[in-house]
Tab-separated table of C-alpha atoms and ligand atoms in Angstrom:
chain	number	residue	atom	x	y	z
A	22	MET	CA	-23.576	70.432	-7.359
A	23	LYS	CA	-21.628	68.894	-4.447
A	24	VAL	CA	-22.395	65.341	-3.352
A	25	LEU	CA	-21.066	63.695	-0.205
A	26	VAL	CA	-20.600	59.914	-0.295
A	27	VAL	CA	-20.611	58.088	3.037
A	28	ASN	CA	-19.684	54.458	3.670
A	29	SER	CA	-20.386	53.773	7.322
A	30	GLY	CA	-18.897	50.469	8.487
A	31	SER	CA	-18.813	48.793	11.883
A	32	SER	CA	-15.705	50.602	13.128
A	33	SER	CA	-14.948	53.070	10.329
A	34	ILE	CA	-16.538	55.772	8.188
A	35	LYS	CA	-15.189	56.489	4.697
A	36	TYR	CA	-16.242	59.686	2.949
A	37	GLN	CA	-15.689	61.584	-0.295
A	38	LEU	CA	-17.027	64.960	-1.321
A	39	PHE	CA	-17.486	65.285	-5.090
A	40	ASP	CA	-18.002	68.337	-7.245
A	41	MET	CA	-20.343	66.797	-9.812
A	42	THR	CA	-19.808	69.547	-12.382
A	43	ASP	CA	-16.566	67.761	-13.340
A	44	GLU	CA	-16.805	64.677	-11.067
A	45	SER	CA	-13.695	65.813	-9.194
A	46	VAL	CA	-13.021	64.868	-5.564
A	47	LEU	CA	-12.780	67.911	-3.276
A	48	ALA	CA	-11.809	65.903	-0.210
A	49	LYS	CA	-11.905	62.384	1.074
A	50	GLY	CA	-11.235	60.750	4.371
A	51	LEU	CA	-11.404	57.847	6.726
A	52	VAL	CA	-12.505	57.877	10.351
A	53	GLU	CA	-10.990	54.755	11.882
A	54	ARG	CA	-11.260	52.703	15.047
A	55	ILE	CA	-14.645	54.056	16.146
A	56	GLY	CA	-15.521	52.674	19.567
A	57	ILE	CA	-12.015	51.235	19.939
A	58	SER	CA	-9.002	52.988	21.506
A	59	ASP	CA	-6.632	55.203	19.425
A	60	SER	CA	-9.289	56.464	16.986
A	61	ILE	CA	-7.966	58.398	13.986
A	62	ILE	CA	-9.414	60.876	11.496
A	63	ASN	CA	-7.558	60.867	8.177
A	64	HIS	CA	-8.688	63.836	6.085
A	65	TYR	CA	-7.337	64.384	2.569
A	66	PRO	CA	-8.316	67.696	0.944
A	67	SER	CA	-7.415	67.450	-2.760
A	68	ASP	CA	-5.486	70.718	-2.910
A	69	ARG	CA	-3.743	70.602	0.471
A	70	GLU	CA	-1.672	68.359	2.709
A	71	PRO	CA	-3.445	65.492	4.504
A	72	VAL	CA	-4.498	66.087	8.097
A	73	ILE	CA	-4.268	63.149	10.502
A	74	THR	CA	-5.860	63.673	13.919
A	75	HIS	CA	-5.957	61.283	16.869
A	76	GLN	CA	-8.989	61.661	19.066
A	77	ASP	CA	-11.366	59.505	21.080
A	78	ILE	CA	-14.325	58.547	18.880
A	79	PRO	CA	-16.722	56.548	21.066
A	80	ASN	CA	-19.502	56.185	18.471
A	81	HIS	CA	-20.664	56.899	14.908
A	82	ARG	CA	-22.402	60.116	15.941
A	83	VAL	CA	-19.090	61.583	17.077
A	84	GLY	CA	-17.367	60.116	13.989
A	85	ILE	CA	-19.754	61.764	11.537
A	86	LYS	CA	-19.653	65.031	13.489
A	87	LEU	CA	-15.833	64.991	13.137
A	88	MET	CA	-16.138	64.239	9.403
A	89	MET	CA	-18.388	67.315	9.061
A	90	ASP	CA	-15.984	69.412	11.152
A	91	ALA	CA	-13.102	68.390	8.849
A	92	LEU	CA	-15.078	69.249	5.693
A	93	LEU	CA	-16.059	72.647	7.156
A	94	HIS	CA	-12.731	73.471	8.853
A	95	SER	CA	-11.416	77.009	8.332
A	96	GLU	CA	-7.896	75.769	7.389
A	97	TYR	CA	-8.277	72.388	5.788
A	98	GLY	CA	-11.997	72.275	5.052
A	99	VAL	CA	-13.361	72.399	1.498
A	100	ILE	CA	-16.800	73.954	2.096
A	101	LYS	CA	-18.010	76.876	4.205
A	102	TYR	CA	-21.601	75.830	4.854
A	103	VAL	CA	-23.403	72.495	5.179
A	104	SER	CA	-25.965	73.875	2.713
A	105	GLU	CA	-23.310	73.587	-0.041
A	106	ILE	CA	-23.863	69.819	0.073
A	107	SER	CA	-26.741	69.146	-2.345
A	108	ALA	CA	-27.215	65.498	-1.372
A	109	VAL	CA	-25.592	62.611	0.496
A	110	GLY	CA	-25.212	59.133	-1.010
A	111	HIS	CA	-24.892	56.222	1.413
A	112	ARG	CA	-23.481	52.832	0.622
A	113	VAL	CA	-25.812	50.170	2.009
A	114	VAL	CA	-24.841	46.523	1.716
A	115	HIS	CA	-28.184	44.733	1.756
A	116	ALA	CA	-31.530	45.961	0.472
A	117	GLY	CA	-33.134	42.544	-0.005
A	118	GLU	CA	-35.543	42.079	-2.882
A	119	LYS	CA	-37.288	45.418	-2.650
A	120	PHE	CA	-34.876	47.686	-4.540
A	121	SER	CA	-33.380	47.290	-7.976
A	122	GLY	CA	-31.887	50.780	-8.001
A	123	SER	CA	-30.795	53.646	-5.782
A	124	VAL	CA	-33.482	55.597	-3.928
A	125	LEU	CA	-34.221	58.534	-1.648
A	126	LEU	CA	-34.034	57.266	1.938
A	127	THR	CA	-37.581	57.886	3.125
A	128	ASP	CA	-38.965	56.441	6.377
A	129	GLU	CA	-40.473	53.527	4.404
A	130	VAL	CA	-37.103	52.747	2.800
A	131	MET	CA	-35.398	52.886	6.207
A	132	ASP	CA	-37.943	50.385	7.539
A	133	ALA	CA	-37.194	48.073	4.597
A	134	LEU	CA	-33.437	48.320	5.280
A	135	LYS	CA	-34.034	47.470	8.933
A	136	GLU	CA	-35.919	44.359	7.812
A	137	CYS	CA	-32.722	43.291	6.009
A	138	VAL	CA	-30.603	43.427	9.169
A	139	GLU	CA	-30.996	39.686	9.721
A	140	LEU	CA	-29.672	39.079	6.187
A	141	ALA	CA	-26.583	41.268	6.736
A	142	PRO	CA	-26.103	41.466	10.511
A	143	LEU	CA	-22.542	42.793	10.310
A	144	HIS	CA	-23.073	45.408	7.619
A	145	ASN	CA	-26.574	46.854	7.652
A	146	PRO	CA	-26.653	48.096	11.297
A	147	PRO	CA	-23.625	50.446	10.907
A	148	ASN	CA	-24.891	51.516	7.437
A	149	ILE	CA	-28.286	52.427	8.942
A	150	LEU	CA	-26.687	54.185	11.903
A	151	GLY	CA	-24.593	56.334	9.539
A	152	ILE	CA	-27.716	57.378	7.617
A	153	GLU	CA	-29.617	58.248	10.788
A	154	VAL	CA	-26.778	60.410	12.115
A	155	CYS	CA	-26.342	62.195	8.747
A	156	LYS	CA	-30.087	62.904	8.613
A	157	GLU	CA	-29.848	64.405	12.080
A	158	LEU	CA	-26.721	66.490	11.437
A	159	MET	CA	-27.734	67.659	7.959
A	160	PRO	CA	-31.443	68.411	8.205
A	161	GLY	CA	-32.989	69.236	4.849
A	162	VAL	CA	-30.168	67.629	2.813
A	163	PRO	CA	-31.611	64.696	0.800
A	164	GLN	CA	-30.041	61.347	1.707
A	165	MET	CA	-29.945	58.551	-0.894
A	166	GLY	CA	-29.262	54.850	-0.518
A	167	VAL	CA	-27.093	53.018	-3.047
A	168	PHE	CA	-27.274	49.287	-2.467
A	169	ASP	CA	-24.700	46.552	-3.135
A	170	THR	CA	-27.513	44.131	-3.915
A	171	ALA	CA	-29.564	46.368	-6.245
A	172	PHE	CA	-27.692	45.731	-9.506
A	173	HIS	CA	-28.262	41.977	-9.096
A	174	GLN	CA	-32.037	42.179	-8.754
A	175	THR	CA	-32.298	41.451	-12.483
A	176	ILE	CA	-30.893	37.937	-11.963
A	177	PRO	CA	-33.570	35.483	-13.189
A	178	GLU	CA	-35.295	33.049	-10.859
A	179	CYS	CA	-33.460	30.030	-12.308
A	180	ALA	CA	-30.170	31.611	-11.211
A	181	TYR	CA	-31.214	33.026	-7.843
A	182	LEU	CA	-33.037	30.011	-6.411
A	183	TYR	CA	-31.172	27.346	-4.463
A	184	GLY	CA	-32.275	23.727	-4.645
A	185	ILE	CA	-33.653	23.575	-1.125
A	186	PRO	CA	-37.371	23.431	-0.211
A	187	TYR	CA	-39.089	26.440	-1.754
A	188	LYS	CA	-40.750	27.176	1.594
A	189	PHE	CA	-37.414	28.560	2.851
A	190	TYR	CA	-37.421	31.133	0.080
A	191	LYS	CA	-40.997	32.085	0.985
A	192	LYS	CA	-40.385	32.023	4.734
A	193	TYR	CA	-36.885	33.484	5.082
A	194	LYS	CA	-36.079	34.862	1.620
A	195	VAL	CA	-33.206	32.410	1.230
A	196	ARG	CA	-31.959	33.090	-2.314
A	197	ARG	CA	-28.945	34.446	-4.186
A	198	TYR	CA	-28.646	38.216	-3.701
A	199	GLY	CA	-25.114	39.012	-4.830
A	200	PHE	CA	-22.910	41.893	-3.702
A	201	HIS	CA	-20.331	44.394	-5.059
A	202	GLY	CA	-23.169	45.470	-7.392
A	203	THR	CA	-22.040	49.098	-7.507
A	204	SER	CA	-18.568	48.020	-8.635
A	205	HIS	CA	-19.810	45.552	-11.269
A	206	LYS	CA	-22.184	48.175	-12.662
A	207	PHE	CA	-19.477	50.852	-12.744
A	208	VAL	CA	-16.889	48.754	-14.589
A	209	ALA	CA	-19.457	47.324	-17.023
A	210	GLN	CA	-20.503	50.886	-17.948
A	211	ARG	CA	-16.851	51.933	-18.354
A	212	ALA	CA	-16.121	48.860	-20.498
A	213	ALA	CA	-18.907	49.805	-22.914
A	214	LYS	CA	-17.594	53.383	-23.071
A	215	ILE	CA	-14.020	52.232	-23.749
A	216	LEU	CA	-15.189	49.764	-26.415
A	217	GLU	CA	-17.402	52.484	-27.927
A	218	LYS	CA	-20.379	50.152	-27.855
A	219	SER	CA	-23.758	50.358	-26.234
A	220	LEU	CA	-23.897	48.446	-22.942
A	221	GLU	CA	-27.203	46.965	-24.103
A	222	GLU	CA	-25.505	45.044	-26.914
A	223	LEU	CA	-22.654	43.547	-24.859
A	224	LYS	CA	-22.031	40.354	-22.894
A	225	ILE	CA	-19.496	41.169	-20.192
A	226	ILE	CA	-17.972	39.111	-17.398
A	227	THR	CA	-16.808	41.426	-14.609
A	228	CYS	CA	-14.244	40.002	-12.159
A	229	HIS	CA	-14.077	42.027	-8.943
A	230	LEU	CA	-11.027	40.509	-7.240
A	231	GLY	CA	-10.130	42.093	-3.897
A	232	ASN	CA	-10.179	40.880	-0.313
A	233	GLY	CA	-13.764	40.022	-1.057
A	234	SER	CA	-14.285	38.854	-4.620
A	235	SER	CA	-17.143	38.187	-6.982
A	236	ILE	CA	-17.708	37.538	-10.650
A	237	THR	CA	-20.796	38.766	-12.499
A	238	ALA	CA	-22.349	38.020	-15.872
A	239	VAL	CA	-23.652	41.295	-17.319
A	240	LYS	CA	-25.837	40.725	-20.368
A	241	ASN	CA	-27.381	43.636	-22.250
A	242	GLY	CA	-26.524	45.949	-19.355
A	243	VAL	CA	-28.047	43.931	-16.518
A	244	SER	CA	-26.690	41.378	-14.081
A	245	VAL	CA	-27.903	37.872	-14.977
A	246	ASP	CA	-25.785	35.889	-12.501
A	247	THR	CA	-23.151	36.490	-9.853
A	248	SER	CA	-20.869	34.320	-7.756
A	249	LEU	CA	-21.694	35.672	-4.300
A	250	GLY	CA	-25.033	34.474	-3.031
A	251	PHE	CA	-27.158	34.597	0.101
A	252	GLY	CA	-24.207	35.628	2.260
A	253	THR	CA	-20.847	37.090	1.312
A	254	VAL	CA	-18.978	33.796	1.380
A	255	ALA	CA	-19.785	31.836	-1.813
A	256	GLY	CA	-18.174	31.822	-5.255
A	257	ILE	CA	-14.428	32.054	-5.698
A	258	ILE	CA	-11.864	31.722	-2.915
A	259	MET	CA	-11.281	35.059	-1.136
A	260	GLY	CA	-8.828	36.511	1.414
A	261	THR	CA	-10.338	34.687	4.386
A	262	ARG	CA	-13.662	33.403	2.982
A	263	CYS	CA	-13.993	29.906	1.620
A	264	GLY	CA	-15.957	30.362	-1.614
A	265	ASP	CA	-18.131	27.536	-2.958
A	266	LEU	CA	-18.411	24.505	-0.674
A	267	ASP	CA	-20.275	21.239	-0.769
A	268	PRO	CA	-22.979	21.927	1.884
A	269	ALA	CA	-22.302	18.475	3.365
A	270	ILE	CA	-18.978	19.815	4.697
A	271	ILE	CA	-20.725	22.166	7.135
A	272	PRO	CA	-22.598	19.572	9.274
A	273	PHE	CA	-19.630	17.179	8.918
A	274	LEU	CA	-17.195	19.700	10.413
A	275	MET	CA	-19.685	20.849	13.037
A	276	ASP	CA	-20.013	17.257	14.193
A	277	LYS	CA	-16.320	16.348	14.059
A	278	GLU	CA	-15.019	19.552	15.663
A	279	LYS	CA	-18.013	20.071	17.997
A	280	LEU	CA	-18.643	23.517	16.531
A	281	THR	CA	-21.418	25.987	17.267
A	282	VAL	CA	-23.010	28.135	14.515
A	283	GLU	CA	-20.646	30.898	15.561
A	284	GLY	CA	-17.697	28.518	15.354
A	285	ILE	CA	-18.435	27.310	11.832
A	286	ASN	CA	-19.150	30.874	10.690
A	287	LYS	CA	-15.742	31.935	11.997
A	288	ILE	CA	-14.122	29.200	9.938
A	289	ILE	CA	-15.883	29.920	6.643
A	290	TYR	CA	-15.729	33.734	6.858
A	291	LYS	CA	-12.479	34.437	8.721
A	292	GLU	CA	-10.166	31.426	8.679
A	293	SER	CA	-10.563	30.050	5.156
A	294	GLY	CA	-9.668	31.357	1.699
A	295	PHE	CA	-6.057	32.391	1.043
A	296	LEU	CA	-5.314	32.378	4.761
A	297	GLY	CA	-6.705	28.935	5.497
A	298	LEU	CA	-5.612	27.128	2.341
A	299	SER	CA	-2.047	28.428	2.680
A	300	GLU	CA	-1.916	27.177	6.293
A	301	GLY	CA	-1.698	30.694	7.635
A	302	ILE	CA	0.769	32.363	5.256
A	303	SER	CA	-1.476	35.350	4.576
A	304	SER	CA	-4.886	36.587	3.461
A	305	ASP	CA	-3.078	39.052	1.199
A	306	LYS	CA	-2.447	38.030	-2.383
A	307	ARG	CA	0.883	39.878	-2.600
A	308	ASP	CA	2.368	37.812	0.249
A	309	LEU	CA	1.206	34.611	-1.415
A	310	ARG	CA	2.755	35.585	-4.737
A	311	GLU	CA	6.051	36.369	-3.049
A	312	ARG	CA	6.092	32.993	-1.297
A	313	ALA	CA	4.993	31.169	-4.444
A	314	ASN	CA	7.903	32.765	-6.321
A	315	GLN	CA	10.202	31.251	-3.677
A	316	GLY	CA	8.690	27.841	-4.379
A	317	ASP	CA	6.454	27.545	-1.291
A	318	GLU	CA	4.025	24.726	-2.101
A	319	ARG	CA	1.340	26.087	0.233
A	320	ALA	CA	1.252	29.408	-1.616
A	321	ILE	CA	1.391	27.723	-5.038
A	322	ARG	CA	-1.623	25.487	-4.358
A	323	THR	CA	-3.623	28.422	-2.935
A	324	ILE	CA	-3.024	30.584	-5.996
A	325	SER	CA	-3.825	27.640	-8.299
A	326	ALA	CA	-7.164	27.005	-6.561
A	327	PHE	CA	-7.994	30.720	-6.766
A	328	THR	CA	-7.286	31.117	-10.479
A	329	TYR	CA	-8.933	27.787	-11.344
A	330	GLY	CA	-12.125	29.005	-9.629
A	331	ILE	CA	-12.162	32.248	-11.617
A	332	LYS	CA	-11.597	30.388	-14.881
A	333	LYS	CA	-14.497	28.052	-14.085
A	334	TYR	CA	-16.872	30.952	-13.460
A	335	ILE	CA	-15.823	32.628	-16.706
A	336	GLY	CA	-16.656	29.439	-18.589
A	337	ALA	CA	-19.970	29.074	-16.774
A	338	TYR	CA	-21.004	32.661	-17.387
A	339	ALA	CA	-20.006	32.556	-21.055
A	340	ALA	CA	-22.349	29.558	-21.325
A	341	ALA	CA	-25.081	31.314	-19.320
A	342	MET	CA	-24.967	34.341	-21.637
A	343	GLY	CA	-24.463	32.408	-24.861
A	344	GLY	CA	-21.072	34.050	-25.419
A	345	VAL	CA	-18.865	36.794	-24.082
A	346	ASP	CA	-17.550	40.022	-25.631
A	347	ALA	CA	-15.376	41.304	-22.790
A	348	ILE	CA	-13.807	40.132	-19.541
A	349	VAL	CA	-13.075	42.925	-17.070
A	350	PHE	CA	-10.614	42.721	-14.168
A	351	THR	CA	-11.053	45.123	-11.256
A	352	ALA	CA	-10.369	45.719	-7.489
A	353	GLY	CA	-7.020	45.234	-5.705
A	354	ILE	CA	-5.970	41.963	-7.344
A	355	GLY	CA	-7.744	42.455	-10.677
A	356	GLU	CA	-6.286	45.916	-11.196
A	357	ASN	CA	-2.755	45.150	-10.040
A	358	SER	CA	-1.847	41.532	-10.612
A	359	LYS	CA	-0.716	40.807	-14.153
A	360	GLU	CA	0.112	37.270	-13.048
A	361	THR	CA	-3.460	36.562	-11.935
A	362	ARG	CA	-4.885	37.995	-15.155
A	363	ALA	CA	-2.495	35.945	-17.284
A	364	GLU	CA	-3.149	32.740	-15.310
A	365	VAL	CA	-6.910	33.180	-15.487
A	366	CYS	CA	-6.905	33.755	-19.253
A	367	GLU	CA	-4.422	30.980	-20.011
A	368	GLY	CA	-6.268	28.157	-21.758
A	369	LEU	CA	-9.255	30.326	-22.647
A	370	GLU	CA	-8.062	30.733	-26.239
A	371	PHE	CA	-10.850	28.326	-27.295
A	372	LEU	CA	-13.299	30.970	-26.079
A	373	GLY	CA	-11.545	33.659	-28.125
A	374	VAL	CA	-9.448	35.202	-25.330
A	375	LYS	CA	-5.865	36.091	-26.243
A	376	ILE	CA	-3.844	38.138	-23.762
A	377	ASP	CA	-1.028	40.419	-24.981
A	378	PRO	CA	1.761	40.034	-22.357
A	379	GLU	CA	3.077	43.556	-23.032
A	380	LYS	CA	-0.324	45.209	-22.684
A	381	ASN	CA	-1.001	43.103	-19.587
A	382	LYS	CA	1.874	44.806	-17.722
A	383	VAL	CA	-0.495	47.656	-16.841
A	384	ARG	CA	-1.364	48.487	-13.214
A	385	ALA	CA	-4.366	50.306	-11.811
A	386	LYS	CA	-5.386	52.095	-14.972
A	387	GLU	CA	-7.893	51.510	-17.735
A	388	ALA	CA	-6.502	49.342	-20.516
A	389	ILE	CA	-7.373	46.678	-23.041
A	390	ILE	CA	-4.903	43.862	-22.330
A	391	SER	CA	-5.926	41.418	-25.056
A	392	SER	CA	-4.202	41.316	-28.424
A	393	ASN	CA	-5.739	43.193	-31.363
A	394	ASP	CA	-6.972	39.948	-32.936
A	395	SER	CA	-8.542	38.629	-29.704
A	396	LYS	CA	-12.258	37.993	-30.274
A	397	VAL	CA	-12.987	38.620	-26.608
A	398	LYS	CA	-11.584	41.850	-25.162
A	399	ALA	CA	-9.792	41.431	-21.834
A	400	MET	CA	-9.690	44.670	-19.895
A	401	VAL	CA	-8.398	46.277	-16.705
A	402	ILE	CA	-10.760	48.897	-15.284
A	403	PRO	CA	-10.123	50.395	-11.837
A	404	THR	CA	-13.364	50.378	-9.902
A	405	ASN	CA	-14.758	53.544	-8.363
A	406	GLU	CA	-17.740	52.687	-6.213
A	407	GLU	CA	-17.754	56.144	-4.620
A	408	LEU	CA	-18.115	57.895	-7.986
A	409	MET	CA	-20.908	55.488	-8.960
A	410	ILE	CA	-22.700	56.298	-5.673
A	411	ALA	CA	-22.195	60.026	-6.286
A	412	LYS	CA	-23.568	59.751	-9.841
A	413	ASP	CA	-26.670	57.845	-8.711
A	414	THR	CA	-27.181	60.325	-5.871
A	415	ALA	CA	-26.885	63.337	-8.184
A	416	GLU	CA	-29.315	61.776	-10.643
A	417	ILE	CA	-31.990	61.101	-8.022
A	418	SER	CA	-31.434	64.517	-6.510
A	419	ALA	CA	-31.922	66.212	-9.895
A	420	ASN	CA	-35.289	64.484	-10.249
A	421	LEU	CA	-36.660	65.265	-6.782
B	17	ADP	P1	-11.165	45.177	-0.433
B	17	ADP	O1	-12.065	44.046	-0.821
B	17	ADP	O2	-10.776	45.164	1.010
B	17	ADP	O3	-11.606	46.531	-0.953
B	17	ADP	P2	-8.969	45.476	-2.324
B	17	ADP	O4	-9.779	45.711	-3.541
B	17	ADP	O5	-8.171	46.614	-1.766
B	17	ADP	O6	-9.800	44.803	-1.175
B	17	ADP	O7	-7.952	44.260	-2.669
B	17	ADP	C1	-7.052	43.755	-1.731
B	17	ADP	C2	-6.254	42.658	-2.420
B	17	ADP	O8	-5.568	43.236	-3.527
B	17	ADP	C3	-5.193	42.021	-1.528
B	17	ADP	O9	-5.222	40.603	-1.676
B	17	ADP	C4	-3.905	42.589	-2.098
B	17	ADP	O10	-2.851	41.689	-1.948
B	17	ADP	C5	-4.252	42.748	-3.546
B	17	ADP	N1	-3.319	43.653	-4.198
B	17	ADP	C6	-3.131	44.963	-3.991
B	17	ADP	N2	-2.095	45.414	-4.732
B	17	ADP	C7	-1.605	44.339	-5.411
B	17	ADP	C8	-0.527	44.129	-6.320
B	17	ADP	N3	0.247	45.109	-6.686
B	17	ADP	N4	-0.359	42.879	-6.805
B	17	ADP	C9	-1.145	41.868	-6.427
B	17	ADP	N5	-2.151	42.001	-5.578
B	17	ADP	C10	-2.376	43.208	-5.068
């Protein structure tokens, strides 16, 4: 069974074609700069050289058509007929409160996703567009939706409600949703496998640390709390997003700096985090580490605020779950930065976390990095959201 995974963003489309018999990737690619000048199609067949093509791509329809052309190409394609694709799995950022799992994208589901556009105005429209074009270009091939928010629908009311008038929850569905759900679910499942335990008996804290970051408490296999909330800006400090703020800061800054809604949004989503705290050094963690190693105070304070935030969430989630068996690090920073992992775990010995500096030298591969006598297992698990989407898609498809 072959499953195509599509992640349709505002100006790019990422794709991967899986052979689910052995979960291998037949080809993957990235269509970039859609609707902007100098569009590019990067196609990587697994058994051949990459093919990079420059071509005008005015819209997603053309982008997805070019993705199909690449997959079917006589020289560098990996399938002969569209009918070889058993199902398509789409990444969708926001599915609101209606879906706690992946589903077949029927007309009713599409309507529900459109209702969520106002909750994710930057992400859901290109996700929906990608699905509509795939439905059109691959008639008869089942299309599934895998939602970033779905895994977090198990979060209890006490953790998803904010302390504002309840009428705003009823009227506008203002609540914690959480994101990166596919990643948190994937690494939690892998952690259980590696530890040779059932996921249902474990308390795991998953730290997805990338450009966007979130931390999730996974108890008995389900998400019970997560650091991102209503939007994608709360929780720990991110590349350009601010993380948790005292709400009083928003009206204060709007008043002082005479900001519009758009202006304050630009600050909290695009100009804060690593970039803002470091006074413009970089939104990229590697640059900050390099500058911190040279003694740059701006980089040092930014990294300290970042790791302190993660540590605080780990403590909070251990309390929320009544303990913790494993802490998992994933995504760009979590998988690669031994310094971040060491700094986060430093001082958590009271909780039973003991990092082994030798084991912690690992990069981008699955490993237990805590010492043998550590009560809590610290782990590195590379995330693979595409494989998780493909697995969900194959499972739904098998039951159609
Ligand atoms: P996205 O959220 O865009 O998917 P990624 O998961 O790719 O982000 O993570 C990007 C972050 O990972 C950047 O801050 C980058 O600096 C960091 N990163 C990547 N490689 C390393 C590394 N070797 N050491 C430290 N940080 C790294």
